[in-house]
Short mmCIF file of C-alpha atoms and ligand atoms in Angstrom, two decimals:
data_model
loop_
_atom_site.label_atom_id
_atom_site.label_comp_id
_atom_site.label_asym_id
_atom_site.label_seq_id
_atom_site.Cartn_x
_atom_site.Cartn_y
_atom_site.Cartn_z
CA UNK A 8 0.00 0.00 0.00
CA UNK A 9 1.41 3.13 -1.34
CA UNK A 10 1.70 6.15 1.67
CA UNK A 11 -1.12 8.13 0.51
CA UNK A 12 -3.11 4.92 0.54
CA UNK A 13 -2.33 4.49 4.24
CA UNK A 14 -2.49 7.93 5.30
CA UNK A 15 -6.07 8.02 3.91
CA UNK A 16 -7.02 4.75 5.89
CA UNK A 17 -5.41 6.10 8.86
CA UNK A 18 -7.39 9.31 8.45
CA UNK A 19 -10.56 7.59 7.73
CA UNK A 20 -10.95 7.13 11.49
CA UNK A 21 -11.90 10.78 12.01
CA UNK A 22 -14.30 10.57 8.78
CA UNK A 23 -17.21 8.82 10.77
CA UNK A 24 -17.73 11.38 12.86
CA UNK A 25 -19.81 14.36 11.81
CA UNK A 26 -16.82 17.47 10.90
CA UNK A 27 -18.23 19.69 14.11
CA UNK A 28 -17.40 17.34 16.23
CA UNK A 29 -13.83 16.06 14.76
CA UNK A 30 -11.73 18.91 16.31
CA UNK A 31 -12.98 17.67 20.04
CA UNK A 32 -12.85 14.33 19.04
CA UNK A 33 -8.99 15.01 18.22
CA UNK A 34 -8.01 16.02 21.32
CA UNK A 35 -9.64 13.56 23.59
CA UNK A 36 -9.44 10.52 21.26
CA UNK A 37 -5.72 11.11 20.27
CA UNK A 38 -4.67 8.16 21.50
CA UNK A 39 -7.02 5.97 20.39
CA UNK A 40 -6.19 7.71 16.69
CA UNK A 41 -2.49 7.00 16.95
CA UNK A 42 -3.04 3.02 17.62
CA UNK A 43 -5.55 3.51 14.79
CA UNK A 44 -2.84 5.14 12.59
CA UNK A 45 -0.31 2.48 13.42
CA UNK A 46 -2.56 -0.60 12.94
CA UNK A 47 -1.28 -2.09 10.33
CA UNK A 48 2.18 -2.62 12.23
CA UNK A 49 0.08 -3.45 15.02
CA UNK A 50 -1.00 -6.21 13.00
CA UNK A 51 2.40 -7.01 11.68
CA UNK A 52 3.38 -7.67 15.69
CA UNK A 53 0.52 -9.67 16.42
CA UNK A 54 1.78 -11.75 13.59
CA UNK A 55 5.28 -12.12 15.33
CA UNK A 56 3.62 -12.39 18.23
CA UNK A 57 1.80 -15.89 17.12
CA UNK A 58 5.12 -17.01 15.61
CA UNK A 59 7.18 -16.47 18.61
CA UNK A 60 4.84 -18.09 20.53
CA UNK A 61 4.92 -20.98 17.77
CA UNK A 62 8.49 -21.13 18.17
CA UNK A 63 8.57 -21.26 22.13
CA UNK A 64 6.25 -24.01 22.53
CA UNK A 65 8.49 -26.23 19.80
CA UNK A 66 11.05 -25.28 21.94
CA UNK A 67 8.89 -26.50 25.22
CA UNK A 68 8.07 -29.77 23.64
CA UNK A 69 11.81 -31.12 22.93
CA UNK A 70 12.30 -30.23 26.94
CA UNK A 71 9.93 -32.13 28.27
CA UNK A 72 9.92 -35.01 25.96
CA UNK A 73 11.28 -37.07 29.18
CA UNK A 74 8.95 -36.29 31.76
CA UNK A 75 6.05 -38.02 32.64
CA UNK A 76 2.58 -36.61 30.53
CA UNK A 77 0.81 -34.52 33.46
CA UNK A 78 4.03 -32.62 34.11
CA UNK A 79 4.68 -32.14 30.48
CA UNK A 80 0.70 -30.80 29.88
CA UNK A 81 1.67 -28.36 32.98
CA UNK A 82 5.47 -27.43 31.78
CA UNK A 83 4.14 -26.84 28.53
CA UNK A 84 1.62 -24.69 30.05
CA UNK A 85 3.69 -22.22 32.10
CA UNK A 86 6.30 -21.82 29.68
CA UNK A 87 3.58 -20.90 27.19
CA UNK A 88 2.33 -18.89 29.31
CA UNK A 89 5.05 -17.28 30.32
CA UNK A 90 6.88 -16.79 26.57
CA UNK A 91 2.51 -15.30 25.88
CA UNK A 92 3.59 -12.98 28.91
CA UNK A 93 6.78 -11.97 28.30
CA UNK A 94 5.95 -11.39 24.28
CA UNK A 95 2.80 -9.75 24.79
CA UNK A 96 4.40 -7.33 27.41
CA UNK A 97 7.24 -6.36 24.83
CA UNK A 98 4.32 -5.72 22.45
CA UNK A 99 2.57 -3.43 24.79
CA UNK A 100 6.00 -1.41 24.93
CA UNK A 101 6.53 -1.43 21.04
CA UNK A 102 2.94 -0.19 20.80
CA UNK A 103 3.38 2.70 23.59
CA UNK A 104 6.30 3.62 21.69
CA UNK A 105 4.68 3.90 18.53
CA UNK A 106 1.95 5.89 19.83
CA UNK A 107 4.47 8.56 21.62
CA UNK A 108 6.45 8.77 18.52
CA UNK A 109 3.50 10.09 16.01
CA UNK A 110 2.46 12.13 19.19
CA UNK A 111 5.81 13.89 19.11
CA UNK A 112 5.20 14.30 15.31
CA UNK A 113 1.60 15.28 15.29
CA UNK A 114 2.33 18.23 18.23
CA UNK A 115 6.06 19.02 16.99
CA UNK A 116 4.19 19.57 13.58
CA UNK A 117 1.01 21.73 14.86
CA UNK A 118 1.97 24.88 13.08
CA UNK A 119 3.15 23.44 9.97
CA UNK A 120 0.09 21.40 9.73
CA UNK A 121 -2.49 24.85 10.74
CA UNK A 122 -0.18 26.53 8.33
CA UNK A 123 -0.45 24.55 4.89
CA UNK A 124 -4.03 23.47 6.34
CA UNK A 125 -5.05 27.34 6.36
CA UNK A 126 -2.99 28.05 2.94
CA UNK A 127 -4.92 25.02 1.26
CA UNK A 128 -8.42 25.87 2.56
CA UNK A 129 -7.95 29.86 1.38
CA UNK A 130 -6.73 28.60 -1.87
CA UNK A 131 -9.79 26.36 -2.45
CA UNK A 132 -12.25 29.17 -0.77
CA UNK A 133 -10.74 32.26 -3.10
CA UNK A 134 -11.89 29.89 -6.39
CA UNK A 135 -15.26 29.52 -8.34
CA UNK A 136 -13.57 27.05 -11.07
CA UNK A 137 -10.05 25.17 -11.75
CA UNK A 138 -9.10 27.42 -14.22
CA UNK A 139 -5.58 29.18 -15.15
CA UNK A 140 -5.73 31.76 -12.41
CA UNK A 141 -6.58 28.75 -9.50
CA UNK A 142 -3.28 27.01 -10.80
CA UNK A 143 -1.17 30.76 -10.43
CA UNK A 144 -2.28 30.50 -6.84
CA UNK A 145 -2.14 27.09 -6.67
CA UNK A 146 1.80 27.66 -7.37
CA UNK A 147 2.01 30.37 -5.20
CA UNK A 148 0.38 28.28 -2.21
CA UNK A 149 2.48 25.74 -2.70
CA UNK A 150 5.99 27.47 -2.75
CA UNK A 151 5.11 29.59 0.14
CA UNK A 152 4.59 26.15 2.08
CA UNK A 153 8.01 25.98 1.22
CA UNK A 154 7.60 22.76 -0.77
CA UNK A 155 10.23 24.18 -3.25
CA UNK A 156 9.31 25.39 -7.00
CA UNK A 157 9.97 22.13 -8.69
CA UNK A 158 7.33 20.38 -6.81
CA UNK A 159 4.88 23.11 -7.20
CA UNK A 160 5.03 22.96 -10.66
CA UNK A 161 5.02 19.69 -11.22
CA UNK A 162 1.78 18.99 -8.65
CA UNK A 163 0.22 21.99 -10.89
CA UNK A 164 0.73 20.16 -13.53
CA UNK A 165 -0.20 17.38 -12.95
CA UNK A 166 -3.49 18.33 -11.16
CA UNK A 167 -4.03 20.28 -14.80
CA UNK A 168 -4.06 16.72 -16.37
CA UNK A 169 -6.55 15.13 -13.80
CA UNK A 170 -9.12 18.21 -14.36
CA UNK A 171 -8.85 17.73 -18.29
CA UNK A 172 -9.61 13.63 -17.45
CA UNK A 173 -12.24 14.87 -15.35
CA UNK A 174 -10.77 13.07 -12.09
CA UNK A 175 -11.42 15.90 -10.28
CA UNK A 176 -14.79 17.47 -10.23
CA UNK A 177 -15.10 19.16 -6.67
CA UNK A 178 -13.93 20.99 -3.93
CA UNK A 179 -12.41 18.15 -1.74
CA UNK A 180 -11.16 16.35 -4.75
CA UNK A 181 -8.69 19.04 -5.32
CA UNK A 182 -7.54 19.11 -1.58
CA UNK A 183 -7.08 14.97 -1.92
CA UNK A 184 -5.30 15.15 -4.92
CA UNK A 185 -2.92 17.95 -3.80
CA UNK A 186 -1.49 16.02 -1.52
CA UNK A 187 -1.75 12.85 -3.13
CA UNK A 188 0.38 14.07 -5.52
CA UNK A 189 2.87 15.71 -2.46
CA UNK A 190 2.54 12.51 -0.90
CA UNK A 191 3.46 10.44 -3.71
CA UNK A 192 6.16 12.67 -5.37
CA UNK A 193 8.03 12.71 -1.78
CA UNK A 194 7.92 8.48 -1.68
CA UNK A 195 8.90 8.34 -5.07
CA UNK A 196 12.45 10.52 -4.52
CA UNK A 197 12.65 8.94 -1.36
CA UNK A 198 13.08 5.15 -2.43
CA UNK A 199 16.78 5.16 -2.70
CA UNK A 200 17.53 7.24 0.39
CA UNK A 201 19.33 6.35 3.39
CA UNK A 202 18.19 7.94 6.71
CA UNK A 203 19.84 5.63 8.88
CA UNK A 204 22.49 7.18 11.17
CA UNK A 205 25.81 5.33 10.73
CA UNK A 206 28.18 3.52 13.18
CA UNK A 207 31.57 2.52 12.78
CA UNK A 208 32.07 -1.74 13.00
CA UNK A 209 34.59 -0.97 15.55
CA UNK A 210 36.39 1.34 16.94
CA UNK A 211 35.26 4.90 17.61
CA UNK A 212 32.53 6.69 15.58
CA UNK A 213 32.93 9.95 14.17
CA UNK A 214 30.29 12.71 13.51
CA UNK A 215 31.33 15.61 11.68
CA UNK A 216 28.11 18.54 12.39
CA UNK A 217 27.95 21.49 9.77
CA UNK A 218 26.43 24.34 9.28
CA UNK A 219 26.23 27.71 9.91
CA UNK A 220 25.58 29.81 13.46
CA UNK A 221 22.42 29.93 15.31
CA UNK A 222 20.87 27.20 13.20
CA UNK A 223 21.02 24.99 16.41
CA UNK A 224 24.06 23.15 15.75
CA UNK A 225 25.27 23.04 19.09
CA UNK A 226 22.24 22.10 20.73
CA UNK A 227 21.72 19.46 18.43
CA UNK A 228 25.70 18.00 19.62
CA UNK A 229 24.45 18.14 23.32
CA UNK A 230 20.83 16.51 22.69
CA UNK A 231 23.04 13.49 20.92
CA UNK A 232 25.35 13.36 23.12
CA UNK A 233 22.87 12.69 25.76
CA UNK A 234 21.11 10.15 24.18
CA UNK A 235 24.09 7.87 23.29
CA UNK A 236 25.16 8.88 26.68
CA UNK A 237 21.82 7.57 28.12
CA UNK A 238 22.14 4.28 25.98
CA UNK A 239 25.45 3.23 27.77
CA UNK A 240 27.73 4.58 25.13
CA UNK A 241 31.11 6.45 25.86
CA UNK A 242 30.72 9.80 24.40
CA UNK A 243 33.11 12.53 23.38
CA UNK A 244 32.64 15.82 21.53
CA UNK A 245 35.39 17.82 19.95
CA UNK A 246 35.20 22.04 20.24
CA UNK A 247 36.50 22.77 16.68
CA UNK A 248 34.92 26.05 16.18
CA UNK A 249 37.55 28.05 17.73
CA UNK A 250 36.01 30.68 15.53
CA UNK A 251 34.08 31.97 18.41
CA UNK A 252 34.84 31.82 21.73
CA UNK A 253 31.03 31.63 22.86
CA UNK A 254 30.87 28.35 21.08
CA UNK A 255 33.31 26.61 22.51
CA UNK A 256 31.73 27.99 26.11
CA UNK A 257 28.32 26.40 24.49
CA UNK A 258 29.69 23.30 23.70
CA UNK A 259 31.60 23.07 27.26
CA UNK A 260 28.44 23.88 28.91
CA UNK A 261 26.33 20.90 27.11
CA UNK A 262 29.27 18.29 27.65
CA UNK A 263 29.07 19.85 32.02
CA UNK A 264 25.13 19.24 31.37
CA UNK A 265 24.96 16.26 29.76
CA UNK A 266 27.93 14.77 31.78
CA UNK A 267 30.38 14.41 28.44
CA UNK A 268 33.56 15.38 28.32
CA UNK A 269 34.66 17.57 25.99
CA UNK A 270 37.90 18.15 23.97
CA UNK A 271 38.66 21.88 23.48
CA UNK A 272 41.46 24.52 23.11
CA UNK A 273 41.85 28.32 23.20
CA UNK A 274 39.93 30.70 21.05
CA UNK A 275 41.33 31.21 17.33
CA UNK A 276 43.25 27.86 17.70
CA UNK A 277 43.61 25.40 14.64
CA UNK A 278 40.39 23.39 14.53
CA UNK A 279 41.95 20.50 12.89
CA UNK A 280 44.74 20.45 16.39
CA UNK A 281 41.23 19.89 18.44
CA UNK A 282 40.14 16.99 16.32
CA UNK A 283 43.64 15.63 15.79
CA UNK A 284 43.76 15.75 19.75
CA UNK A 285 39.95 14.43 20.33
CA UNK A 286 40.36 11.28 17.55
CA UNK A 287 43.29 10.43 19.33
CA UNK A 288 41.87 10.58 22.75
CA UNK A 289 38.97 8.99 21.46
CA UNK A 290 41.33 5.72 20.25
CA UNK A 291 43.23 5.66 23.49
CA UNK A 292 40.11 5.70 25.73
CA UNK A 293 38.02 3.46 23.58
CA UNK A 294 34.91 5.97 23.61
CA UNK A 295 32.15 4.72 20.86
CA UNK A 296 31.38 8.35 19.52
CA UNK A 297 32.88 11.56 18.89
CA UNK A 298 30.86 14.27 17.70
CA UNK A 299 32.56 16.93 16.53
CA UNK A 300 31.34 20.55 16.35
CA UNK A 301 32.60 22.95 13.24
CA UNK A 302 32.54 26.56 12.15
CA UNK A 303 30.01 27.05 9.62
CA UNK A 304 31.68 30.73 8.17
CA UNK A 305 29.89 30.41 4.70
CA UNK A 306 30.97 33.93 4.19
CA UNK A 307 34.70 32.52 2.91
CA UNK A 308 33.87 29.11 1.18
CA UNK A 309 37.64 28.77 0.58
CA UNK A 310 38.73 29.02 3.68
CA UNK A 311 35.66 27.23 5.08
CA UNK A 312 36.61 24.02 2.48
CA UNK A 313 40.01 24.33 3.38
CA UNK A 314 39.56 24.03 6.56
CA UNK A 315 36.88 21.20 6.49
CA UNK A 316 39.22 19.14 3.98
CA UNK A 317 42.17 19.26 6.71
CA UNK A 318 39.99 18.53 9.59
CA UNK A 319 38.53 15.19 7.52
CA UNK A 320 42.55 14.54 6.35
CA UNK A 321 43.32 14.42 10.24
CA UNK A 322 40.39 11.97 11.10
CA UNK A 323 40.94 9.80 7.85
CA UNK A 324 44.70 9.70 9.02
CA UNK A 325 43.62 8.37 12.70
CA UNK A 326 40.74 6.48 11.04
CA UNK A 327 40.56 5.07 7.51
CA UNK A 328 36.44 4.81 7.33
CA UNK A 329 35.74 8.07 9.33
CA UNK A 330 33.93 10.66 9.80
CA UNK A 331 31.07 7.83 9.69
CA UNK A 332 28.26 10.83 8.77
CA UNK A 333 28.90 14.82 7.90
CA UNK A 334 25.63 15.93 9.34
CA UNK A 335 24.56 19.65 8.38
CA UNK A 336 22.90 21.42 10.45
CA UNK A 337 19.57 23.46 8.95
CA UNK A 338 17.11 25.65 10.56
CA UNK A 339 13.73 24.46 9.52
CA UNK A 340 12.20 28.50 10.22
CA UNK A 341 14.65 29.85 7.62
CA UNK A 342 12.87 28.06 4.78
CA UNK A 343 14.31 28.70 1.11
CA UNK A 344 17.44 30.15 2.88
CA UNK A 345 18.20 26.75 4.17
CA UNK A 346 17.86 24.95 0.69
CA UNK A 347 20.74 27.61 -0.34
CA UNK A 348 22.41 26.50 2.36
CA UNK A 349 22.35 23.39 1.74
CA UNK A 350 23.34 23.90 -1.83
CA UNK A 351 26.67 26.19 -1.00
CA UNK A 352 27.55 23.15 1.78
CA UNK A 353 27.49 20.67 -0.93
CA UNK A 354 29.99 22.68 -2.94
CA UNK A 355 32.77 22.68 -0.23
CA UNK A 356 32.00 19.14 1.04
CA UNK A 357 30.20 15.58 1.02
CA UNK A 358 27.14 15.79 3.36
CA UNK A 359 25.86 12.89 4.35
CA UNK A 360 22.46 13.68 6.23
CA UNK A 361 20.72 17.02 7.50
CA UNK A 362 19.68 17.37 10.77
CA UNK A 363 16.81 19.74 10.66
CA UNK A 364 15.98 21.90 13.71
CA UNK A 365 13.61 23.88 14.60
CA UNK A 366 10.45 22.14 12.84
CA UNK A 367 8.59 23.02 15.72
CA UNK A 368 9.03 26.54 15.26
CA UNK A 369 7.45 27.27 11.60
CA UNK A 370 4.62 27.11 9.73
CA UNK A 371 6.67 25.84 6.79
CA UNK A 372 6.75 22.00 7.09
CA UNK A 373 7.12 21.66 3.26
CA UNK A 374 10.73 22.07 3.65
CA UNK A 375 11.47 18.78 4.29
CA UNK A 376 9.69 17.77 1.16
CA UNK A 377 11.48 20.23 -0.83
CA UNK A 378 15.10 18.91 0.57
CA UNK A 379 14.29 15.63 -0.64
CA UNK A 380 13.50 16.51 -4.12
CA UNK A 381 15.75 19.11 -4.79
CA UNK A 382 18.94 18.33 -2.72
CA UNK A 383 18.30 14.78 -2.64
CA UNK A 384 20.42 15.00 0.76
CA UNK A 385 18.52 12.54 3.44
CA UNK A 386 17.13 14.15 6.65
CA UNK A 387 18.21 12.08 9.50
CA UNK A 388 17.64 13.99 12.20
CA UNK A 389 14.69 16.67 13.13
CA UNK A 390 14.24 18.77 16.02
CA UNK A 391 10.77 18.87 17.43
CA UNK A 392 11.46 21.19 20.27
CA UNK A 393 13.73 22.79 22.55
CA UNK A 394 13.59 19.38 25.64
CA UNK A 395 16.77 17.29 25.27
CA UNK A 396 15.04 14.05 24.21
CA UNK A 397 13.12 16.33 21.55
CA UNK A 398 15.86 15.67 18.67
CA UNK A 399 14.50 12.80 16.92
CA UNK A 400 15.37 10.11 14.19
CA UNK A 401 13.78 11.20 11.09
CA UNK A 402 10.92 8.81 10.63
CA UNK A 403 9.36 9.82 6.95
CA UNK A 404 5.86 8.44 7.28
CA UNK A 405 5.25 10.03 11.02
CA UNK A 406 6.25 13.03 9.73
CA UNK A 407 3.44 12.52 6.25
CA UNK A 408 1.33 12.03 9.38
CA UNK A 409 1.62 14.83 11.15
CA UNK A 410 1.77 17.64 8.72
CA UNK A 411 -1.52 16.25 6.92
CA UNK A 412 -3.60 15.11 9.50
CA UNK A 413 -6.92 16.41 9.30
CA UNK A 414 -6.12 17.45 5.46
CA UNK A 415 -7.51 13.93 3.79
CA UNK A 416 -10.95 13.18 3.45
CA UNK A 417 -12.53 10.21 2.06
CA UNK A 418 -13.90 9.51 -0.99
N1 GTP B 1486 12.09 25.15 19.26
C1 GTP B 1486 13.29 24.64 18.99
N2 GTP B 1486 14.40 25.33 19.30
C2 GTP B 1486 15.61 24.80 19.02
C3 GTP B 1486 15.74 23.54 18.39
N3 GTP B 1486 17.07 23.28 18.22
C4 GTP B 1486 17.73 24.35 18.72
N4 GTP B 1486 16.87 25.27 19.21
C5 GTP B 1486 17.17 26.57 19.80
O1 GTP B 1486 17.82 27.39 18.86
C6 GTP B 1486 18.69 28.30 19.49
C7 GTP B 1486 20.03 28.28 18.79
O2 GTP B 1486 20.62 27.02 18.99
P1 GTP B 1486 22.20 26.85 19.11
O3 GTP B 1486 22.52 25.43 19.29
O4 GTP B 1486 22.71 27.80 20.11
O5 GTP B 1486 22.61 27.28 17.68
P2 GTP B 1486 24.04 27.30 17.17
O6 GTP B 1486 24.55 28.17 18.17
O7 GTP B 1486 23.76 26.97 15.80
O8 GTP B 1486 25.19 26.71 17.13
P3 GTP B 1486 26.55 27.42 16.69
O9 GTP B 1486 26.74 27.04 15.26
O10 GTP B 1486 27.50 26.81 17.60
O11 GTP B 1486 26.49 28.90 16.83
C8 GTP B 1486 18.75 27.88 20.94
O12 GTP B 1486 17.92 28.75 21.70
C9 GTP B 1486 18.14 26.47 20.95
O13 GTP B 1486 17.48 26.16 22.14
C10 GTP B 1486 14.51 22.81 18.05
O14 GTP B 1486 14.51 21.73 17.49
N5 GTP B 1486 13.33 23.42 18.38
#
């Protein structure tokens, strides 16, 4: 089932109750909705479920081949049980994770969501009939969601070709197939891309964070570093913007807060001295991650890619396979500015994901659609708010999920 398909049986939920009472409904039934939204993985663990339970009862039967029948019957029994239990409990978890995850992304995505919610409904209010001037501000909706021009034209036309077939014949047809077609464009790019966060097979890992100041670079360091830190991992992060002296005070402060030490030198020192220092420590003291903070000066590319390529020399020197990810940092609120970003980034180095912050804080979700198909640079990372645990994996189809909630209707 394609993810437009699912969304729409997801949604359907909501559809059965009359629309004055849906926004009510929302709040107080959210949880319900989210197990109703993940159901068909819920499925998919039941499934497991009755195969691990399969599995443990072969396994009970060899064991008490021996024993007399009673005890067997009662063996059998209690380990069944028990496996049922223990199974069923780990289910329970899987599920209350599930449900907390599209929770993060259905609140860390409220204004995005009211945003291109409001932008769509104005559009489709403002028009008698689909004609040439609905498709101008069809455009203009659509790259002011910050979905990026390409896709805008290409959903235009494409939504021209399903009013000349006569697909589309009212109101909520239009919405549907707006963001059908957003929905499956964004799959589509997305097939071949990798949003898994990489580790080293042994050894320490190293993360190499980009991007220019204020974006929430920083912040991003100190929220990973607690959560490998929380997970049992030895952690390290490297100061190697001695550009400024308030970052490496920012970083120092996050590695005092998040209990992880932190490898830093004077102000105006050479950056690739810190890492050279840090990798090494990092091999010495067998710590499983180093994430290493840069300056993101755009204004002076060649000094900015000179200094990148010496810092990655030093690492590849210490480490053949390192840095495992270059991670640049974007700020989700700066919309089109971030694409260029992006873009000028890719010219002085090899990113490997973006961590995008800040999602919480605009009503321009559509970026993250617009990175995919234009930069074709995988989002691993998104901040959902300013809480330590709010930096999250990118997950693609919680985040369809929460910026078009409430946008689908059924046929
Ligand atoms: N709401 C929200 N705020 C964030 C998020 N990530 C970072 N911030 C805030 O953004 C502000 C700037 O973050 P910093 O980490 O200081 O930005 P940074 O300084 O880019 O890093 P440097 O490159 O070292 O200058 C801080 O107030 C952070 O709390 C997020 O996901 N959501």
């Amino acid at each position: 089932m394609g993810l437009f398909d699912k969304l729409k049986k997801a949604f359907g939920v909501q559809e059965e109750k009359p629309q004055s009472e849906q926004s009510e409904a929302i709040k107080e039934n959210q949880a319900d909705e989210q197990v109703a939204i993940k159901q068909p993985e819920l499925e998919e663990n039941q499934d497991k479920t009755t195969l691990k339970n399969e599995e443990t009862s072969n396994q009970a039967d060899v064991t008490v081949d021996e024993v007399s029948e009673v005890a067997t019957e009662k063996t059998v029994d209690t380990v069944e049980n028990k496996a049922t239990e223990e199974v069923t409990s780990v289910n329970e978890q899987n599920q209350a994770q599930n449900v907390a995850e599209t929770q993060r992304y259905y609140h860390g995505l409220t204004k995005s969501r009211d945003g291109f919610g409001a932008k769509i409904n104005a559009l489709l209010a403002n028009f008698r009939s689909v004609d040439e001037d609905f498709f101008d501000d069809l455009e203009e909706t659509l790259i002011e969601a910050d979905v990026g021009f390409e896709m805008a034209m290409k959903i235009s036309e494409e939504l021209r070709n399903e009013v000349k077939f006569q697909n589309v014949k009212q109101k909520k047809d239009v919405s549907n197939v707006i963001i059908e077609k957003l929905v499956n464009i964004y799959e589509e790019e997305g097939k071949s891309e990798d949003s898994q966060l990489h580790f080293a097979k042994q050894g320490p890992t190293i993360y190499l964070f980009v991007g220019v100041n204020g974006v929430g670079k920083t912040t991003t360091i100190g929220k990973l570093a607690h959560r490998y830190q929380t997970e049992g991992k030895k952690v390290l992060m490297a100061a190697a913007d001695t550009f400024r002296a308030g970052a490496i005070e920012q970083l120092v402060e996050w590695g005092r807060r998040v209990n992880v030490e932190v490898v830093h030198k004077e102000e105006k020192s050479d950056p690739a001295a810190v890492v050279f220092e840090a990798v090494q420590k990092a091999k010495k003291e067998n710590y499983d991650i180093l994430l290493v903070d840069t300056a993101g000066r755009l204004q002076n590319k060649v000094n900015l890619m000179n200094e990148l390529e010496k810092i990655q020399r030093v690492i590849v020197r210490e480490l053949p396979e390192a840095p495992h990810e270059v991670i640049l940092a974007l700020d989700a609120t700066t919309g089109q500015n971030a694409l260029t970003q992006a873009k000028q980034f890719g010219e002085v180095t090899k990113v490997s994901g973006i961590v995008l912050t800040k999602l919480d804080g605009t009503a321009r979700g559509g970026i993250v659609l617009a990175i995919r198909n234009e930069l074709h640079i995988p989002v691993k990372l998104v901040g959902l708010g300013e809480k330590m645990d709010d930096l999250r994996d990118f997950n693609s189809e919680e985040f369809v999920y929460g910026l078009f909630k409430g946008l689908v209707t059924q046929d």
